PDB file of N, CA and C in Angstrom:
ATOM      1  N   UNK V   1      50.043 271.714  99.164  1.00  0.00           N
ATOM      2  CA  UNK V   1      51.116 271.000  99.840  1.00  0.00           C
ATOM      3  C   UNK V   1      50.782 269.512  99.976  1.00  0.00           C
ATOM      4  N   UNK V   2      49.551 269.235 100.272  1.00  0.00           N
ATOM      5  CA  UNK V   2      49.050 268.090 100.815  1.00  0.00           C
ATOM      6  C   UNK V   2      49.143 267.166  99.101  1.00  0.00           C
ATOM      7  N   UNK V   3      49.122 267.803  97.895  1.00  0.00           N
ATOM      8  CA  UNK V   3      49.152 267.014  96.996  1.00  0.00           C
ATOM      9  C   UNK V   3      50.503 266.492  96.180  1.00  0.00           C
ATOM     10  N   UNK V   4      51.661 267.650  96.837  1.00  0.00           N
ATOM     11  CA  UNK V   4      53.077 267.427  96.339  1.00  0.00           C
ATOM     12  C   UNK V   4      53.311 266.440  97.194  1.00  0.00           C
ATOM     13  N   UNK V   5      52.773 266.321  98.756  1.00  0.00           N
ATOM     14  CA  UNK V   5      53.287 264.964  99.763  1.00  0.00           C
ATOM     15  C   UNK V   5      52.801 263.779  99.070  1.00  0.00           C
ATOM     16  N   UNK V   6      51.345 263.867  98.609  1.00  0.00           N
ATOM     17  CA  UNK V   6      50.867 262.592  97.751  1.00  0.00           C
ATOM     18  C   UNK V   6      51.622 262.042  96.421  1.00  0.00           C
ATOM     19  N   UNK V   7      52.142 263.419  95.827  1.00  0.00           N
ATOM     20  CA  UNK V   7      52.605 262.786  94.723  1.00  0.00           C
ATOM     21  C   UNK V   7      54.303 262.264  94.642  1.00  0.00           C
ATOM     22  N   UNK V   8      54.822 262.936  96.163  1.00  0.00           N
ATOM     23  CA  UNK V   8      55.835 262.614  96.259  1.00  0.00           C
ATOM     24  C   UNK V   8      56.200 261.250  96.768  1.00  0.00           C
ATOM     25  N   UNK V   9      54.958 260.621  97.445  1.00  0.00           N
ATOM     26  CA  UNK V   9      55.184 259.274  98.474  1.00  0.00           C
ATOM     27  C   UNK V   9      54.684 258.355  97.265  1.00  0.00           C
ATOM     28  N   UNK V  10      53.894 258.488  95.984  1.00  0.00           N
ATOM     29  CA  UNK V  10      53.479 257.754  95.145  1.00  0.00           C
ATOM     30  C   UNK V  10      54.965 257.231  94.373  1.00  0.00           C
ATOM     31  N   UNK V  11      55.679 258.254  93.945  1.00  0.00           N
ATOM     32  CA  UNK V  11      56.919 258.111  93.293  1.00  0.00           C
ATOM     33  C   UNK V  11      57.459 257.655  94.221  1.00  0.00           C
ATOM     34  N   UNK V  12      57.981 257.918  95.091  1.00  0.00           N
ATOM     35  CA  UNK V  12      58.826 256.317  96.046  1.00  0.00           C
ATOM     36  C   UNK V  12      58.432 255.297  95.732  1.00  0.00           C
ATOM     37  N   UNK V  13      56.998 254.987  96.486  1.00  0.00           N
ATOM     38  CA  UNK V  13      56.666 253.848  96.119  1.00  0.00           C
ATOM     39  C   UNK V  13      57.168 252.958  94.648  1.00  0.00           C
ATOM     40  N   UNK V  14      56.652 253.912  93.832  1.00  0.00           N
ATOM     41  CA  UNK V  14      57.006 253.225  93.041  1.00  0.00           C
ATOM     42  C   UNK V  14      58.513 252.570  92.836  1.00  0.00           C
ATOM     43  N   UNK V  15      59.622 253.423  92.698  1.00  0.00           N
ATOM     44  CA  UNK V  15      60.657 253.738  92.384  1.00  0.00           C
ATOM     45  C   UNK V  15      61.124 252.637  93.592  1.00  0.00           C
ATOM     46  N   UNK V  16      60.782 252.525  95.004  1.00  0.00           N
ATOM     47  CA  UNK V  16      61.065 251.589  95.859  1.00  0.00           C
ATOM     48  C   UNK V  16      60.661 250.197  95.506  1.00  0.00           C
ATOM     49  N   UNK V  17      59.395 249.863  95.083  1.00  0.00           N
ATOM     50  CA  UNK V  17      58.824 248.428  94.069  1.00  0.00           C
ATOM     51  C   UNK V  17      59.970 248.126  93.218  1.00  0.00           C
ATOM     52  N   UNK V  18      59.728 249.186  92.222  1.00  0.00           N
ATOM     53  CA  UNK V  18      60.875 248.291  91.062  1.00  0.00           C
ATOM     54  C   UNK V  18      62.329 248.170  91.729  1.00  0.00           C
ATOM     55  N   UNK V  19      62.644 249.162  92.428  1.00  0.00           N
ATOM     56  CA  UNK V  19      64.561 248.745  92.896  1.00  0.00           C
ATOM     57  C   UNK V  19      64.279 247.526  93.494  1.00  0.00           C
ATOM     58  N   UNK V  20      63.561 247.156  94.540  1.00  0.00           N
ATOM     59  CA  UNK V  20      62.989 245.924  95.123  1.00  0.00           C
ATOM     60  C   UNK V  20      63.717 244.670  94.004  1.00  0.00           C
ATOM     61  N   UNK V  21      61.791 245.117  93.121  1.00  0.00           N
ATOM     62  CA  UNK V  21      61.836 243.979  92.446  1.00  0.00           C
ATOM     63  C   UNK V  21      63.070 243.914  91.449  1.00  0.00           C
ATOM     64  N   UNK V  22      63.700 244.313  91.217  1.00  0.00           N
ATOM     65  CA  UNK V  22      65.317 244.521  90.159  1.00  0.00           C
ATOM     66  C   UNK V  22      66.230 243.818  90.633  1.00  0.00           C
ATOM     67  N   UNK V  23      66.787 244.599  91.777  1.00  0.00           N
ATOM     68  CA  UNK V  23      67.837 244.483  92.378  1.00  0.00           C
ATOM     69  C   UNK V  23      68.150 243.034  93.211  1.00  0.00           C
ATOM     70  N   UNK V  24      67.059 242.745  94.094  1.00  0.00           N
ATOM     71  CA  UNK V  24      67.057 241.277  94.538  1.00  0.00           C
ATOM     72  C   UNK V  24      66.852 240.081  93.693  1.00  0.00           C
ATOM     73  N   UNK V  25      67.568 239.468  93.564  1.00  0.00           N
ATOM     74  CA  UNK V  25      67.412 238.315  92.770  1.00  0.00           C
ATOM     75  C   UNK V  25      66.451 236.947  93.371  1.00  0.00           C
ATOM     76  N   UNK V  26      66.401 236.860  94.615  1.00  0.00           N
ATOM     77  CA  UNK V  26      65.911 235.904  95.370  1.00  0.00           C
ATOM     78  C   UNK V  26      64.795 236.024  95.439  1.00  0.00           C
ATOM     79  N   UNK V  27      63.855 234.774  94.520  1.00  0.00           N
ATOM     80  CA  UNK V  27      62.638 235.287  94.286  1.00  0.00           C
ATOM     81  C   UNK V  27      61.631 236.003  95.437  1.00  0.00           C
ATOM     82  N   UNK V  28      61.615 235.103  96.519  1.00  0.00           N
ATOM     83  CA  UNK V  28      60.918 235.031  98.055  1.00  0.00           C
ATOM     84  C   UNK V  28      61.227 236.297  98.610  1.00  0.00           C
ATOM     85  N   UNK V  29      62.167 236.391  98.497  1.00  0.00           N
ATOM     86  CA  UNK V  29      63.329 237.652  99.397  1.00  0.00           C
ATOM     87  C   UNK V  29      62.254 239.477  98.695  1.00  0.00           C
ATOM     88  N   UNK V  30      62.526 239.039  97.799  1.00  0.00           N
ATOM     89  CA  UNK V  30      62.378 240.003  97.060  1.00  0.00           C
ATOM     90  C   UNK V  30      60.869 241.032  97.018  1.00  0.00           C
ATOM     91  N   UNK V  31      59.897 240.167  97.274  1.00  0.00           N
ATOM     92  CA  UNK V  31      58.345 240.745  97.798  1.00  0.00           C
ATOM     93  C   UNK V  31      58.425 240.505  99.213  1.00  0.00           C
ATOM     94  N   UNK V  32      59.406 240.253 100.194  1.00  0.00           N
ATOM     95  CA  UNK V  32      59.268 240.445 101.418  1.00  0.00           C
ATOM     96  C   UNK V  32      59.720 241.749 101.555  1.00  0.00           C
ATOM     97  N   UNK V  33      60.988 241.790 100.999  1.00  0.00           N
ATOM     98  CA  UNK V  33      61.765 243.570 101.160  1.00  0.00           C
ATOM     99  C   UNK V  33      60.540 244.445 100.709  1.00  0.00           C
ATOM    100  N   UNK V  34      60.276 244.127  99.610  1.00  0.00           N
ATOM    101  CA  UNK V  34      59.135 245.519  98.850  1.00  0.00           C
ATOM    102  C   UNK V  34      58.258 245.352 100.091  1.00  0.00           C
ATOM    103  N   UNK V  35      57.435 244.582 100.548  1.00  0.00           N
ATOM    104  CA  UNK V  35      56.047 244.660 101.271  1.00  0.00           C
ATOM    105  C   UNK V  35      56.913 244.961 102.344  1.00  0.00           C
ATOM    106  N   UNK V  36      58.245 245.195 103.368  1.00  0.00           N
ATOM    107  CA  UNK V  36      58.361 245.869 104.296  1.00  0.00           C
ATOM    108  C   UNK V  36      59.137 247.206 104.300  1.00  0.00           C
ATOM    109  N   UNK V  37      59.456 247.578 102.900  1.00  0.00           N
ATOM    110  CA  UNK V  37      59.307 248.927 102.628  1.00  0.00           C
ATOM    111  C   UNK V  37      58.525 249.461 102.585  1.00  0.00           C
ATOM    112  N   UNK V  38      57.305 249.232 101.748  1.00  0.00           N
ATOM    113  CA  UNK V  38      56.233 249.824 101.924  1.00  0.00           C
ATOM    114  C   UNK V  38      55.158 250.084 103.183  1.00  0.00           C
ATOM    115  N   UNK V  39      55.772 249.078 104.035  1.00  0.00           N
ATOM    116  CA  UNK V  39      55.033 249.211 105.533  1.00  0.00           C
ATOM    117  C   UNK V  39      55.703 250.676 105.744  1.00  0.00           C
ATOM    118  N   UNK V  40      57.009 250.288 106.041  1.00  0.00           N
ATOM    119  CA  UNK V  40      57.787 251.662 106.396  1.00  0.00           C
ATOM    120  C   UNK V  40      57.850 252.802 105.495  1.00  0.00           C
ATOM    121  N   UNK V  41      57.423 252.790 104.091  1.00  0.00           N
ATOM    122  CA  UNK V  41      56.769 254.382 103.725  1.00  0.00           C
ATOM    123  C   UNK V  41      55.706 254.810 103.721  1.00  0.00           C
ATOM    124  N   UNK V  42      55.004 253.987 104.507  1.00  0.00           N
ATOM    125  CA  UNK V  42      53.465 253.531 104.485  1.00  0.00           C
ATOM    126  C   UNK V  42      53.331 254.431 106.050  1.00  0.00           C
ATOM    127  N   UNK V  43      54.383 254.135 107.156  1.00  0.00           N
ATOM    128  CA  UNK V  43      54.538 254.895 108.578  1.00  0.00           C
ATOM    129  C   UNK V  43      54.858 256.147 108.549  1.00  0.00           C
ATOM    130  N   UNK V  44      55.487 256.270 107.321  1.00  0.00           N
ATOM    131  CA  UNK V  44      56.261 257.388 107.057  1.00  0.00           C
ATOM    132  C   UNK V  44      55.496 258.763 106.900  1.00  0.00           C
ATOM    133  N   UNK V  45      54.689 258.034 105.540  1.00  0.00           N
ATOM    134  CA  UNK V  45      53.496 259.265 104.718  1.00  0.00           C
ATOM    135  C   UNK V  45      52.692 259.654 106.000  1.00  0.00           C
ATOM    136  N   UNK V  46      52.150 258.809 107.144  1.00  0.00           N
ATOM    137  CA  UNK V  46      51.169 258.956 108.564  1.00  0.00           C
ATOM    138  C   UNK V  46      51.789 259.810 108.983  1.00  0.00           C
ATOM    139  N   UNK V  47      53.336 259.870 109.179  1.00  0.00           N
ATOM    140  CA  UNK V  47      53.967 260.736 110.129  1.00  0.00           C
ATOM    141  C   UNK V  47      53.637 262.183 109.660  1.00  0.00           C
ATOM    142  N   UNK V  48      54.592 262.310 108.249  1.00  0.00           N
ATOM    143  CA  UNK V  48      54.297 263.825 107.898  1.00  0.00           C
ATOM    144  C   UNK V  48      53.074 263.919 107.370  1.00  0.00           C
ATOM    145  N   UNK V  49      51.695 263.277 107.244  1.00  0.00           N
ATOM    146  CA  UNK V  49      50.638 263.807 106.912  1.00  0.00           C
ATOM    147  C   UNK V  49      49.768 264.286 108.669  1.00  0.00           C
ATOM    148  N   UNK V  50      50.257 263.686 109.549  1.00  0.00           N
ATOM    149  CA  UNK V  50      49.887 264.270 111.089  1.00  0.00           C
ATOM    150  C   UNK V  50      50.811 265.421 111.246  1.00  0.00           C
ATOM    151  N   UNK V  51      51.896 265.672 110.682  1.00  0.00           N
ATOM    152  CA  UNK V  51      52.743 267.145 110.833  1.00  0.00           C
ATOM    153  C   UNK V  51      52.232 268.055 110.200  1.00  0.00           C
ATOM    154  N   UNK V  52      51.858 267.695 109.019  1.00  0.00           N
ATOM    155  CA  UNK V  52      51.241 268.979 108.324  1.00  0.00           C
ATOM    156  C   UNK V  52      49.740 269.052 108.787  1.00  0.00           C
ATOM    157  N   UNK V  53      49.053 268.514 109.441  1.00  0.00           N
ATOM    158  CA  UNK V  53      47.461 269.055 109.852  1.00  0.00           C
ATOM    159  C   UNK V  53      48.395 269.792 111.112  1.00  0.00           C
ATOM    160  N   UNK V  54      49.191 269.644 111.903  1.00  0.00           N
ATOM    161  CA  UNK V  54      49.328 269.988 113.204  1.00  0.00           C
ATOM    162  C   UNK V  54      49.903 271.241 112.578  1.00  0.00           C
ATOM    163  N   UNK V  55      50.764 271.591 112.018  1.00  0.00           N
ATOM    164  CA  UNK V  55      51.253 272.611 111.089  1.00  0.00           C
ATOM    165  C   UNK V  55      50.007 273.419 110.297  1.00  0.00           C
ATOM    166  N   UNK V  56      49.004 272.981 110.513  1.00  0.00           N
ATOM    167  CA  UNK V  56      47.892 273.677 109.760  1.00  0.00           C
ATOM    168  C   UNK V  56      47.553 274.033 111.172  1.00  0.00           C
ATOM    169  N   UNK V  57      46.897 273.576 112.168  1.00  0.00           N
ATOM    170  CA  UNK V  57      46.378 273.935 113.105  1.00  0.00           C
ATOM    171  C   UNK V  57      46.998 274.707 113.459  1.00  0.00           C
ATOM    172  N   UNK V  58      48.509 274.959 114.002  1.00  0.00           N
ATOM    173  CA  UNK V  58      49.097 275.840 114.489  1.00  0.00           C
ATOM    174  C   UNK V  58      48.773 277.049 113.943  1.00  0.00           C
ATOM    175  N   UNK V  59      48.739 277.026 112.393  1.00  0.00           N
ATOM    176  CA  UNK V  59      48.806 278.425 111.811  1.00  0.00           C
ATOM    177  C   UNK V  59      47.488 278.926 112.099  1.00  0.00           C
ATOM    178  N   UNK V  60      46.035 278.425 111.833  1.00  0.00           N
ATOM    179  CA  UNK V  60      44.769 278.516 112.134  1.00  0.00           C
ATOM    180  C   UNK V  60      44.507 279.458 114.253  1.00  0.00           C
ATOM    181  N   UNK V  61      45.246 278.883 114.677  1.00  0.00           N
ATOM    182  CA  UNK V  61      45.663 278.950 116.371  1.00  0.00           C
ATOM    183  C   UNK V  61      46.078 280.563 115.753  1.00  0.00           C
ATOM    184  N   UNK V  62      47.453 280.697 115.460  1.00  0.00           N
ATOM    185  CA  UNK V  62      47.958 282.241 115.134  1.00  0.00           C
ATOM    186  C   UNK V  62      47.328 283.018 114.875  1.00  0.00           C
ATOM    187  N   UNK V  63      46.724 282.537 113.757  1.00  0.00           N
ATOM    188  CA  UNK V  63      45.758 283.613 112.997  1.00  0.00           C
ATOM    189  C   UNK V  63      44.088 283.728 113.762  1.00  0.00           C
ATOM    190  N   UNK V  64      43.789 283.173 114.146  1.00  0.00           N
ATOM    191  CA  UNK V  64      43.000 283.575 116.031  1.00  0.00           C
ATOM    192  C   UNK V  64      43.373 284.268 116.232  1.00  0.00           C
ATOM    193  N   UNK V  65      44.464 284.124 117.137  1.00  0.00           N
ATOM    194  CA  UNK V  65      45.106 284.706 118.210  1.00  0.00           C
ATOM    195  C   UNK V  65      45.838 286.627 117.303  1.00  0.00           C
ATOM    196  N   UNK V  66      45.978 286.625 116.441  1.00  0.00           N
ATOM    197  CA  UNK V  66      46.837 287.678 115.644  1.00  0.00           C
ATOM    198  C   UNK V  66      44.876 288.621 115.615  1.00  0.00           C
ATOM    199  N   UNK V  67      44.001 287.914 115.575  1.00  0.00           N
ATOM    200  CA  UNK V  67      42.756 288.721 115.266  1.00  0.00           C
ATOM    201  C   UNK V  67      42.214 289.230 116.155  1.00  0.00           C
ATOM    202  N   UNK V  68      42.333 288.603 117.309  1.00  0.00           N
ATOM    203  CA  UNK V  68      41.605 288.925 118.599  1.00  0.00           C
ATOM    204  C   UNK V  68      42.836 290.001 119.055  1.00  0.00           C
ATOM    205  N   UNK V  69      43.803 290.542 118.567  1.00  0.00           N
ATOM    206  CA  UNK V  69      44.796 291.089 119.001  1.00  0.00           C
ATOM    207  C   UNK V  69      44.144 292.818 118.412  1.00  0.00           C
TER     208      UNK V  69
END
């Protein structure tokens, strides 16, 4: 799982760079948008990579708890 999230936030990135760099014409403009997209998929990947350990832990917690049962 942890490597489809990696390979999925790599392809944004990318795919977010070039629309960036394409689409804006304004030279300046244009590596400000990319570098504050990438902040914000940059917050993003943190978020669901702390969901899925907590999502791991949980299951680890169950499966304890399902043994001692």
């Amino acid at each position: 799982m942890k490597k489809r999230v990696n390979t999925i936030f790599v392809i944004l990135c990318i795919v977010d760079i070039v629309v960036n760099l394409v689409l804006i014409d304004i030279p300046g403009v244009n590596f400000a948008v990319a570098i504050g997209s990438l902040i914000f998929l940059g917050i993003l990947y943190y978020i669901v990579r702390k969901l899925l350990y907590f999502e791991e832990l949980l299951l680890e917690i169950n499966r304890r708890m399902d043994e001692k049962i």
